[in-house]
PDB file of C-alpha atoms and ligand atoms in Angstrom:
ATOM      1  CA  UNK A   1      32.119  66.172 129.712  1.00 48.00           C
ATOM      2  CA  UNK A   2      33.056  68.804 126.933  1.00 52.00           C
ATOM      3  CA  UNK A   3      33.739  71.624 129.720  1.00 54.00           C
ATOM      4  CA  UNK A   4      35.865  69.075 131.600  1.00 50.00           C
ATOM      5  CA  UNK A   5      37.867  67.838 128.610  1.00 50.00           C
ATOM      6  CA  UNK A   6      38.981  71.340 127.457  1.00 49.00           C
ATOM      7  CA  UNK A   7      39.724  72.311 131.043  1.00 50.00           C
ATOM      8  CA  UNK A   8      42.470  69.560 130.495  1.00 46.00           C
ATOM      9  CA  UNK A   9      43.647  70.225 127.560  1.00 50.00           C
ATOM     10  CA  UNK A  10      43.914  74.540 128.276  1.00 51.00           C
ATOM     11  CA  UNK A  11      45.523  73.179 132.037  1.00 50.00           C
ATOM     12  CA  UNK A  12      48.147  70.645 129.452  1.00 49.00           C
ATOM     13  CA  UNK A  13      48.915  73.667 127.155  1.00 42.00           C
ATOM     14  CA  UNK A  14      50.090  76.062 130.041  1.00 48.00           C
ATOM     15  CA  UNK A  15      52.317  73.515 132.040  1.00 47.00           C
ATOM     16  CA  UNK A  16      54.093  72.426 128.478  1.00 46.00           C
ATOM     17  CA  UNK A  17      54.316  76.711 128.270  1.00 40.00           C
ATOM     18  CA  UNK A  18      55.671  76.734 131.776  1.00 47.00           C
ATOM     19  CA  UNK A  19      57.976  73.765 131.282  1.00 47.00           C
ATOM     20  CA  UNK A  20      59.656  75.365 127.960  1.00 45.00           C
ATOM     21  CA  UNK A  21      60.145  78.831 130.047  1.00 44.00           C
ATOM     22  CA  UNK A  22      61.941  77.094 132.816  1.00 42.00           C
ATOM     23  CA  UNK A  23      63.837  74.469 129.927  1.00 46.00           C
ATOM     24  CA  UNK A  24      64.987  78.079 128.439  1.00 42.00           C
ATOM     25  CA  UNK A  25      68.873  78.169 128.551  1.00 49.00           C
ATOM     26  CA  UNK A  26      71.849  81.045 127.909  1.00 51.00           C
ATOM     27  CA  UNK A  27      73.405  79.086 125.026  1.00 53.00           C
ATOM     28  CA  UNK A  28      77.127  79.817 125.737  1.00 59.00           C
ATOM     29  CA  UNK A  29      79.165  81.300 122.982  1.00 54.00           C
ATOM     30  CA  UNK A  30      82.460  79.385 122.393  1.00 61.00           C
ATOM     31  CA  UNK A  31      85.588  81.819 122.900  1.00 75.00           C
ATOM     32  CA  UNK A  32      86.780  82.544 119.644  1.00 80.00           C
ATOM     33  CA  UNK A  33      91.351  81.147 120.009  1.00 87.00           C
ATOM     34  CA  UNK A  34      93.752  83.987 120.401  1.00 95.00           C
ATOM     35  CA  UNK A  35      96.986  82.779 119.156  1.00 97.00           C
ATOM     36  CA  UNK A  36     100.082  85.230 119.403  1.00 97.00           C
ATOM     37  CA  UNK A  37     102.778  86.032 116.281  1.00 98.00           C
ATOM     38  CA  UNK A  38     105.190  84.123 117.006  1.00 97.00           C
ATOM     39  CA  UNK A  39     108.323  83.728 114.261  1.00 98.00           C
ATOM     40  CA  UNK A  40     109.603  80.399 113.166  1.00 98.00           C
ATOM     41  CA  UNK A  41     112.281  80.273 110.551  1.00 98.00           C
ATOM     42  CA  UNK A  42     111.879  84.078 109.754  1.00 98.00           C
ATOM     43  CA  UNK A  43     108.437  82.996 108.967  1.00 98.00           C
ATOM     44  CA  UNK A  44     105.035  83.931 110.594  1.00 98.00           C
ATOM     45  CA  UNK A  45     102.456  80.917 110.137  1.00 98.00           C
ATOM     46  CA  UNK A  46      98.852  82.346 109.611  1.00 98.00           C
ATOM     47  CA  UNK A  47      96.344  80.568 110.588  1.00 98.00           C
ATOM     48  CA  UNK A  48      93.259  79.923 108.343  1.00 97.00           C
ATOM     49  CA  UNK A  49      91.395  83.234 107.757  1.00 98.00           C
ATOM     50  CA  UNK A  50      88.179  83.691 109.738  1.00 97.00           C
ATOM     51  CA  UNK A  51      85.295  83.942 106.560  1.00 95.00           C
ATOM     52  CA  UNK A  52      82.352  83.396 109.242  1.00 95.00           C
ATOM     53  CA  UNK A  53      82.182  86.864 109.862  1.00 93.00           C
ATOM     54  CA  UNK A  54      79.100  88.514 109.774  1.00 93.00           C
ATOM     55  CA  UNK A  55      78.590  92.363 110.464  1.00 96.00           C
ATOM     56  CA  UNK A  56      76.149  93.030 107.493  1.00 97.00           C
ATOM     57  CA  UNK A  57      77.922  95.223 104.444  1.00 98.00           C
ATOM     58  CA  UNK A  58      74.890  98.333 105.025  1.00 98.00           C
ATOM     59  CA  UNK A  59      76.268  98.396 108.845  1.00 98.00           C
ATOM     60  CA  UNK A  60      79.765  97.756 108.120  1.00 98.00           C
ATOM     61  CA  UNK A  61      79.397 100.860 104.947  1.00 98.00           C
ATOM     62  CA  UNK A  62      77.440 103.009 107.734  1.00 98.00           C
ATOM     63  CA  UNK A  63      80.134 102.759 110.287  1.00 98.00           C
ATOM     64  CA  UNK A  64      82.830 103.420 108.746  1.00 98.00           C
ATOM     65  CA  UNK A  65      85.329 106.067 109.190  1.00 98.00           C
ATOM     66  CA  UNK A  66      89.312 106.886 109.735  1.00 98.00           C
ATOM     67  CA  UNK A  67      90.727 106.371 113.091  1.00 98.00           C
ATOM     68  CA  UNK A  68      93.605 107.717 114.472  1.00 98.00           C
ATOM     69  CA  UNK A  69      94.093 106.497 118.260  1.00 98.00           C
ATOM     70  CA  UNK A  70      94.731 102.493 118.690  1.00 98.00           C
ATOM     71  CA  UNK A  71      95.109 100.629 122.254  1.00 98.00           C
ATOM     72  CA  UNK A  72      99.077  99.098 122.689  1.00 97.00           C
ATOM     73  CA  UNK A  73      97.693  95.395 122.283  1.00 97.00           C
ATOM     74  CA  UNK A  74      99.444  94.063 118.902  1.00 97.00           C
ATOM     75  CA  UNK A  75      96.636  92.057 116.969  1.00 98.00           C
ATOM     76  CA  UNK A  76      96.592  87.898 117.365  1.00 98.00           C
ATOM     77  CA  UNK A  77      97.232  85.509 114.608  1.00 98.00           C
ATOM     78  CA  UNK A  78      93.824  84.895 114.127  1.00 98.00           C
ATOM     79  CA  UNK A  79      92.986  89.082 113.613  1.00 98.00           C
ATOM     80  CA  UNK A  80      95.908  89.620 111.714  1.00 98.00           C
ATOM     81  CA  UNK A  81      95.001  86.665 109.547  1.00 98.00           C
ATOM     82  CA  UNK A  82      91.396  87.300 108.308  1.00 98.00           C
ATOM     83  CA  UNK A  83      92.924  91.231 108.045  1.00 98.00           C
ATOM     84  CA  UNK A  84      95.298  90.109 104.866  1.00 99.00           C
ATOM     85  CA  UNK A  85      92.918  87.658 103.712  1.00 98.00           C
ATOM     86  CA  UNK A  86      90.553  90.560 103.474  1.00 98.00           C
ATOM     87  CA  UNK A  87      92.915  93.016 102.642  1.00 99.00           C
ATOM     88  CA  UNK A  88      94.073  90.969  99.290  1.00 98.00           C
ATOM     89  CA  UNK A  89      94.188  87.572  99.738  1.00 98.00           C
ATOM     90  CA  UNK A  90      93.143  84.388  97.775  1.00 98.00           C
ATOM     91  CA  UNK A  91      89.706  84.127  97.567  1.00 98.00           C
ATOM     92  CA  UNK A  92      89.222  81.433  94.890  1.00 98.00           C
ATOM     93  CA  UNK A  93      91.872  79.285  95.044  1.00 98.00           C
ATOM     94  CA  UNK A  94      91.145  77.289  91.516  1.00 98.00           C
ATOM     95  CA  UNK A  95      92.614  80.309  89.532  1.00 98.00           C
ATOM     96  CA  UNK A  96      94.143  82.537  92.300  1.00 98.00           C
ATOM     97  CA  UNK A  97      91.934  85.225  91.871  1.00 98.00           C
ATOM     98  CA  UNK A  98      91.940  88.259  95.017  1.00 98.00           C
ATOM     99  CA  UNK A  99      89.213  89.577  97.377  1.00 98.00           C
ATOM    100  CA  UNK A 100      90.518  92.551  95.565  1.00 99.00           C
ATOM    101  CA  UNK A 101      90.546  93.786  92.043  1.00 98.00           C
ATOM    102  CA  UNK A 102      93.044  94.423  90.078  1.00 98.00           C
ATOM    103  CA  UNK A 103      93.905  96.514  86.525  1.00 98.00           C
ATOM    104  CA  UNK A 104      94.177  93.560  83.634  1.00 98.00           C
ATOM    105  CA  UNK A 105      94.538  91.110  87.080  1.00 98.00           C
ATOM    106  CA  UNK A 106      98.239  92.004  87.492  1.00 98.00           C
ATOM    107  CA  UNK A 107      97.716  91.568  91.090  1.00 98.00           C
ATOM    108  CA  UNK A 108     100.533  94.468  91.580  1.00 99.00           C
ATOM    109  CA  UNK A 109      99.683  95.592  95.585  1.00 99.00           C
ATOM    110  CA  UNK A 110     101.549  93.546  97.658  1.00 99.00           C
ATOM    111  CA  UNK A 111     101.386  94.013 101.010  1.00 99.00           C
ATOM    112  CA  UNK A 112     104.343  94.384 103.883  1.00 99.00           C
ATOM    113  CA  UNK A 113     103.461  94.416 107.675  1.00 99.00           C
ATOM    114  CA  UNK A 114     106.002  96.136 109.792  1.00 98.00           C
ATOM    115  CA  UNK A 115     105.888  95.778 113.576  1.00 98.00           C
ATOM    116  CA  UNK A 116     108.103  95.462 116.696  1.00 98.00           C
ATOM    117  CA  UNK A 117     108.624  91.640 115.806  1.00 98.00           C
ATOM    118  CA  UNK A 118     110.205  93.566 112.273  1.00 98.00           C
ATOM    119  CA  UNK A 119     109.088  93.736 108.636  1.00 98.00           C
ATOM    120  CA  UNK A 120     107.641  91.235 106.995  1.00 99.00           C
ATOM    121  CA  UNK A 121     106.238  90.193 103.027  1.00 98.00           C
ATOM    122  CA  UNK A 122     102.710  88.615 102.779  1.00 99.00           C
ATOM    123  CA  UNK A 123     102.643  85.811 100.415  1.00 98.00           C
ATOM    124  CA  UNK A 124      99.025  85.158  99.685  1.00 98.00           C
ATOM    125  CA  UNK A 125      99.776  81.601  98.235  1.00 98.00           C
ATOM    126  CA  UNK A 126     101.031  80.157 101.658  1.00 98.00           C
ATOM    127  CA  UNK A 127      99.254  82.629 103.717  1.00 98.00           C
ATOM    128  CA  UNK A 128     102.376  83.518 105.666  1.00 98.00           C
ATOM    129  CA  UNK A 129     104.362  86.424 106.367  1.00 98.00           C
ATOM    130  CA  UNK A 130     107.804  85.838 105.121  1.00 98.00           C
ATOM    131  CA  UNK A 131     110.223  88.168 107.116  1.00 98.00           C
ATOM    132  CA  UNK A 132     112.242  90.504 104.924  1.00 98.00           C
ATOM    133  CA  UNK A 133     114.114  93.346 107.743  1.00 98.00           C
ATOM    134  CA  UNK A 134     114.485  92.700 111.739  1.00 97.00           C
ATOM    135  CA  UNK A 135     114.121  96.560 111.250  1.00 98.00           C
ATOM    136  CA  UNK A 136     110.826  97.946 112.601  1.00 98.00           C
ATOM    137  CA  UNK A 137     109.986 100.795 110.260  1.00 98.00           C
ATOM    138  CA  UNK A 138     106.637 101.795 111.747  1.00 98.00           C
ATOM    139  CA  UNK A 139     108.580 105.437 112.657  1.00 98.00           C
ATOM    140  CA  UNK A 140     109.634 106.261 108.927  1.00 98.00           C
ATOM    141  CA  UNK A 141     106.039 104.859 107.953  1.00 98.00           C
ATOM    142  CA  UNK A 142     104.021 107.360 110.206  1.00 98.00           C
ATOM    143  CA  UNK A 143     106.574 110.031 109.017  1.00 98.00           C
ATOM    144  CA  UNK A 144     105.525 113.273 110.712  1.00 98.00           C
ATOM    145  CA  UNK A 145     102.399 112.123 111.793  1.00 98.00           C
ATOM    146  CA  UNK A 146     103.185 110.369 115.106  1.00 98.00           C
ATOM    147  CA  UNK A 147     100.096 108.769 115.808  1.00 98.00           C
ATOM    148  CA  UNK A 148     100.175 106.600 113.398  1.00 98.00           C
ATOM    149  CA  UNK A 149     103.780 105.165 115.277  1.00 98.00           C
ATOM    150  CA  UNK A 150     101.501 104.377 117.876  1.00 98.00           C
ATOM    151  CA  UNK A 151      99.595 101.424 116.411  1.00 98.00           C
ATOM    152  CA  UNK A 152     100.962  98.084 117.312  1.00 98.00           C
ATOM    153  CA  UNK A 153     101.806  97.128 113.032  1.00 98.00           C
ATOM    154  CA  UNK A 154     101.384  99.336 109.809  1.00 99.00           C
ATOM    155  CA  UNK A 155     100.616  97.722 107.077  1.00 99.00           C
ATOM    156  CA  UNK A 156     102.462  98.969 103.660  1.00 99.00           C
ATOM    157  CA  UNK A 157     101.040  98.743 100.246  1.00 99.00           C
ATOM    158  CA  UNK A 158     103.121  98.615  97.589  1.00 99.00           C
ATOM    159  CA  UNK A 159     102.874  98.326  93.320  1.00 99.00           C
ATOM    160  CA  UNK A 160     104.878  96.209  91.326  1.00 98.00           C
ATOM    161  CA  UNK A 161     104.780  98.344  88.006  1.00 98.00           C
ATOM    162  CA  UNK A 162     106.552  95.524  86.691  1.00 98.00           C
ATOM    163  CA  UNK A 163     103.188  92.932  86.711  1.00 98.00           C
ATOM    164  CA  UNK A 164     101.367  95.241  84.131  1.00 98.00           C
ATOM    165  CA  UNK A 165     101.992  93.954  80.629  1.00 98.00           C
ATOM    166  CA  UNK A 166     103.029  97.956  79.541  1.00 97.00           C
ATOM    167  CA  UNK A 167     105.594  99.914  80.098  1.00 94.00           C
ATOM    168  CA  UNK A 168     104.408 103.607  80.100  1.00 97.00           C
ATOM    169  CA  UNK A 169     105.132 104.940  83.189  1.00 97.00           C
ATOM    170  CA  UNK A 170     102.080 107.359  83.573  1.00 98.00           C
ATOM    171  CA  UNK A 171      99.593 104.394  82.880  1.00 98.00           C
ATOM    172  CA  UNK A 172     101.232 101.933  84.819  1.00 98.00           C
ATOM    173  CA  UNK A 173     101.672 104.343  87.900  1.00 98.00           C
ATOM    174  CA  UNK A 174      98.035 105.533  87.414  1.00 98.00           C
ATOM    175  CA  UNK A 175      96.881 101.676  88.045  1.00 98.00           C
ATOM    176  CA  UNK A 176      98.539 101.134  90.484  1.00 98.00           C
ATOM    177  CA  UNK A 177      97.384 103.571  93.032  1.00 98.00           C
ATOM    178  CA  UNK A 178      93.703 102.428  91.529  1.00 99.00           C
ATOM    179  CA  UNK A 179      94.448  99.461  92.808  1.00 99.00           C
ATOM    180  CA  UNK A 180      95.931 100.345  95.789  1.00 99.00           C
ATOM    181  CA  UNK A 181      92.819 102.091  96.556  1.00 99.00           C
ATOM    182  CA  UNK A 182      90.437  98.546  96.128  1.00 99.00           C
ATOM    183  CA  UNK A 183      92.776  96.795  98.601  1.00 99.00           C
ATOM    184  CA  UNK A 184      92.705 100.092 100.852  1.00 99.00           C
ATOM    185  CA  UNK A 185      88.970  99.661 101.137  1.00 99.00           C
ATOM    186  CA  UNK A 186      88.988  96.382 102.042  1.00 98.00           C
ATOM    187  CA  UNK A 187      91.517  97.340 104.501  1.00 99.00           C
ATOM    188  CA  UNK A 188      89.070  99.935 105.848  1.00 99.00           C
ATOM    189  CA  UNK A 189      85.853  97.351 105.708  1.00 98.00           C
ATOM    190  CA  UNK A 190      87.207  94.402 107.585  1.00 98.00           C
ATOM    191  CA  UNK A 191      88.415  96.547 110.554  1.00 98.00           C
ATOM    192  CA  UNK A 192      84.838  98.518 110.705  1.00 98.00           C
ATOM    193  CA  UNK A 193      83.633  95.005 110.652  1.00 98.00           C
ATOM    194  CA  UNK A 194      85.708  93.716 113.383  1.00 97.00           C
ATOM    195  CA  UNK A 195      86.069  96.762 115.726  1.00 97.00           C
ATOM    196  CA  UNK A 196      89.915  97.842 114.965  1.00 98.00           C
ATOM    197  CA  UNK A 197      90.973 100.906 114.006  1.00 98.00           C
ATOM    198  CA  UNK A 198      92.667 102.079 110.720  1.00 99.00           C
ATOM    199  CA  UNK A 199      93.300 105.265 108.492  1.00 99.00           C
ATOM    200  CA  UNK A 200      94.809 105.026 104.899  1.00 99.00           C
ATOM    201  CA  UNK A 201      97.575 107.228 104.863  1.00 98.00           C
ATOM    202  CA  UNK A 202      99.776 108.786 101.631  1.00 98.00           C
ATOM    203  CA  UNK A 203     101.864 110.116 103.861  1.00 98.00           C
ATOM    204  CA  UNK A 204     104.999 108.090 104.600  1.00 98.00           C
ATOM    205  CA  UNK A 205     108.613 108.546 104.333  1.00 98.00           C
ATOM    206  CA  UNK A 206     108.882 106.610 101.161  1.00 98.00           C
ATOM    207  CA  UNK A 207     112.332 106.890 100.361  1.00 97.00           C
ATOM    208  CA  UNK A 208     113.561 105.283 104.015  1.00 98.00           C
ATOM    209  CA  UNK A 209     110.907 103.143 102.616  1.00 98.00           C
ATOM    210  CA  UNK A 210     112.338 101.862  99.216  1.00 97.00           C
ATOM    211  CA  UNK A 211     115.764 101.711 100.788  1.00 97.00           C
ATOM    212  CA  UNK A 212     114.474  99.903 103.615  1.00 97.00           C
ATOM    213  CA  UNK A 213     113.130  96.916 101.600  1.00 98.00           C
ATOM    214  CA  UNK A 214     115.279  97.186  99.090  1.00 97.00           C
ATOM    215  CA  UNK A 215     112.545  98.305  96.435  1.00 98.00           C
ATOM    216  CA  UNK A 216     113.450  99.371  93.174  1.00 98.00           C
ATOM    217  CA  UNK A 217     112.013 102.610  91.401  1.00 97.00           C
ATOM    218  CA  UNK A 218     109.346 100.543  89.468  1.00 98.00           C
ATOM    219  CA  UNK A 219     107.558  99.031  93.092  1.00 98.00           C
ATOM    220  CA  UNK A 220     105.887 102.182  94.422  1.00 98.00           C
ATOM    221  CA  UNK A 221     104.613 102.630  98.335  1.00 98.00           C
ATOM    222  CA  UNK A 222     101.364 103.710  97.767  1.00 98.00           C
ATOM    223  CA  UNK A 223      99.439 103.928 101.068  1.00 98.00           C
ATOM    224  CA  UNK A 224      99.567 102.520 104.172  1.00 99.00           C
ATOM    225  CA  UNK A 225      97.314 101.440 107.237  1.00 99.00           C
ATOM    226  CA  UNK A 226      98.141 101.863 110.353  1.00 99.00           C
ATOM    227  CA  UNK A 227      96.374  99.148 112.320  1.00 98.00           C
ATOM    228  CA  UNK A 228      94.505  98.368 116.065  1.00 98.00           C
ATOM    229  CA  UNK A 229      92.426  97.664 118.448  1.00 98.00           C
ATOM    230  CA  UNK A 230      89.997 100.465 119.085  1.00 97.00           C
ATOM    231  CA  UNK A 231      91.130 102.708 122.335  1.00 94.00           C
TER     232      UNK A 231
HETATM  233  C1  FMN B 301      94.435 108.315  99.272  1.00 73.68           C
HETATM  234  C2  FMN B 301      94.263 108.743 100.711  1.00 73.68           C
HETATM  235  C3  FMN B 301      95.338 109.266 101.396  1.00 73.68           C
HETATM  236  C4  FMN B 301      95.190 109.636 102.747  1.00 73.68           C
HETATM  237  N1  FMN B 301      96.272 110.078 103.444  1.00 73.68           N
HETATM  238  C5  FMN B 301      96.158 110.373 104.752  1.00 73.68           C
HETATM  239  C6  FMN B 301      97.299 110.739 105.511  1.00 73.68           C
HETATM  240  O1  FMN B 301      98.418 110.799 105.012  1.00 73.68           O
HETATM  241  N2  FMN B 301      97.128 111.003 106.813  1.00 73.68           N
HETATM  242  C7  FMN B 301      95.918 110.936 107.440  1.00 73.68           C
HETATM  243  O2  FMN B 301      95.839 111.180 108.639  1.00 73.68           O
HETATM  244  N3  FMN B 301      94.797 110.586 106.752  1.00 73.68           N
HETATM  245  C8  FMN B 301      94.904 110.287 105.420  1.00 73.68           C
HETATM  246  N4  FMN B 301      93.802 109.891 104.712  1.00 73.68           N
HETATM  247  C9  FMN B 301      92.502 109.761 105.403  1.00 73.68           C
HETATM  248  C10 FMN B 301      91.589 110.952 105.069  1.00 73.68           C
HETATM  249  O3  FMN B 301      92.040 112.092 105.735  1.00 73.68           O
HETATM  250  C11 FMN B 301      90.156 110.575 105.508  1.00 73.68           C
HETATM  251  O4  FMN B 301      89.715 109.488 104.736  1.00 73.68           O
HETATM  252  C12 FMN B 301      89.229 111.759 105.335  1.00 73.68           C
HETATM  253  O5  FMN B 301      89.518 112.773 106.273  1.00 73.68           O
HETATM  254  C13 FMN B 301      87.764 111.374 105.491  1.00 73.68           C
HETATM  255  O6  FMN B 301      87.548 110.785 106.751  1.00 73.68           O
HETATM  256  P1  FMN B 301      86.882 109.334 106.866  1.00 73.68           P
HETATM  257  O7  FMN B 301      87.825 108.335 106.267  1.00 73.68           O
HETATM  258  O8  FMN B 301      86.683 109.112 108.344  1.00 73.68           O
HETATM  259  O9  FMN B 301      85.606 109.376 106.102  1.00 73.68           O
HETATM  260  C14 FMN B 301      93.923 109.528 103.389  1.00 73.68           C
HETATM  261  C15 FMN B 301      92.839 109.004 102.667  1.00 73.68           C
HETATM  262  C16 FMN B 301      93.007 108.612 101.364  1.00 73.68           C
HETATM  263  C17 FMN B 301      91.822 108.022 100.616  1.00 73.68           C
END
């Protein structure tokens, strides 16, 4: 009776095993929305930056690296999006704080994207790009390094010495390429993180630059990123 009861028991336990192989399903992925710019009102809506992402920081740190050949594509609202939220956007709204640091908080980078559609201002408080030239200055950006001309937007990083609470020129100056470099990184991490391609660059024609957007001598082009899909 024993022998006979545990035959039915170890006969139960494989057809539940067989049943749960055959039951086992691909579990489709949803496709993630790919939304092109598009400007309304000299304004390009973002949509809500993607936070979900997540490439582990080790990986992300042991991957990445400066690249200098990007595929025609221009990035989707969606990419371009989680890129400035990353780069130095709001990260805790309740006292405006930045994903990245800055000197005494001035929060001096700000960041300009400039791209066939023209150049445009991020404003991390509406999460929009606020168009400032129709001009596309991605040639005077790459200066005489052409590839960087290439890649479907550049984005420009630029100090307002006028948000630290000192004058002195050296200091001021000095923070603000610090700070620069924070938002840089971040720059640099997201796109390792997300398969695009970037370089931080010094080189840039700055004074086409200034002229261009009308800067004064105290907001300073510090670097910029060329920025796209990996070729
Ligand atoms: C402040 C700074 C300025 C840079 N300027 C340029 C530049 O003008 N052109 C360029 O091709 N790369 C530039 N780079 C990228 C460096 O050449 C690159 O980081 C370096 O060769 C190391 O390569 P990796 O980033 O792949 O580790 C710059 C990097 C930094 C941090």
């Amino acid at each position: 009776m024993k022998k006979i009861f545990l035959f039915c028991l170890m006969a139960a336990c494989f057809a539940a095993c067989q049943q749960n192989n055959t039951q086992t399903t691909v579990v489709e992925q949803p496709e993630k929305p790919s939304t092109p710019l598009q400007v309304v009102n000299d304004t390009i809506h973002l949509v809500q930056p993607d936070t979900t992402l997540t490439a582990s920081l080790m990986h992300t740190l042991a991957h990445r690296s400066s690249i200098r050949e990007y595929a025609e594509t221009q990035l989707d609202n969606e990419t371009l999006s989680t890129l400035l939220w990353a780069a130095n956007g709001i990260n805790r709204p309740e006292n405006g704080k930045r994903t990245a640091p800055s000197a005494v908080n001035a929060q001096d980078i700000v960041l300009y994207v400039t791209m066939d559609l023209g150049t445009f201002i991020y404003l991390p408080e509406k999460h929009a790009l606020q168009l400032v030239s129709t001009t596309d200055l991605r040639k005077p950006v790459a200066s005489t390094q052409e590839f960087a001309a290439a890649a479907p937007l550049s984005i420009i990083l630029v100090s307002d010495l006028t948000k630290f609470p000192f004058d002195d020129p050296q200091r001021t100056t000095l923070l603000g390429a610090m700070d620069a470099g924070y938002v840089s990184q971040n720059i640099y991490l997201y796109c390792t993180a997300s398969n695009l391609a970037t370089v931080a660059r010094g080189t840039m024609d700055k004074a086409a630059i200034q002229q261009a957007l009308q800067l004064t001598d105290k907001q300073i082009p510090m670097l910029n990123h060329p920025v796209g899909y990996i070729k």
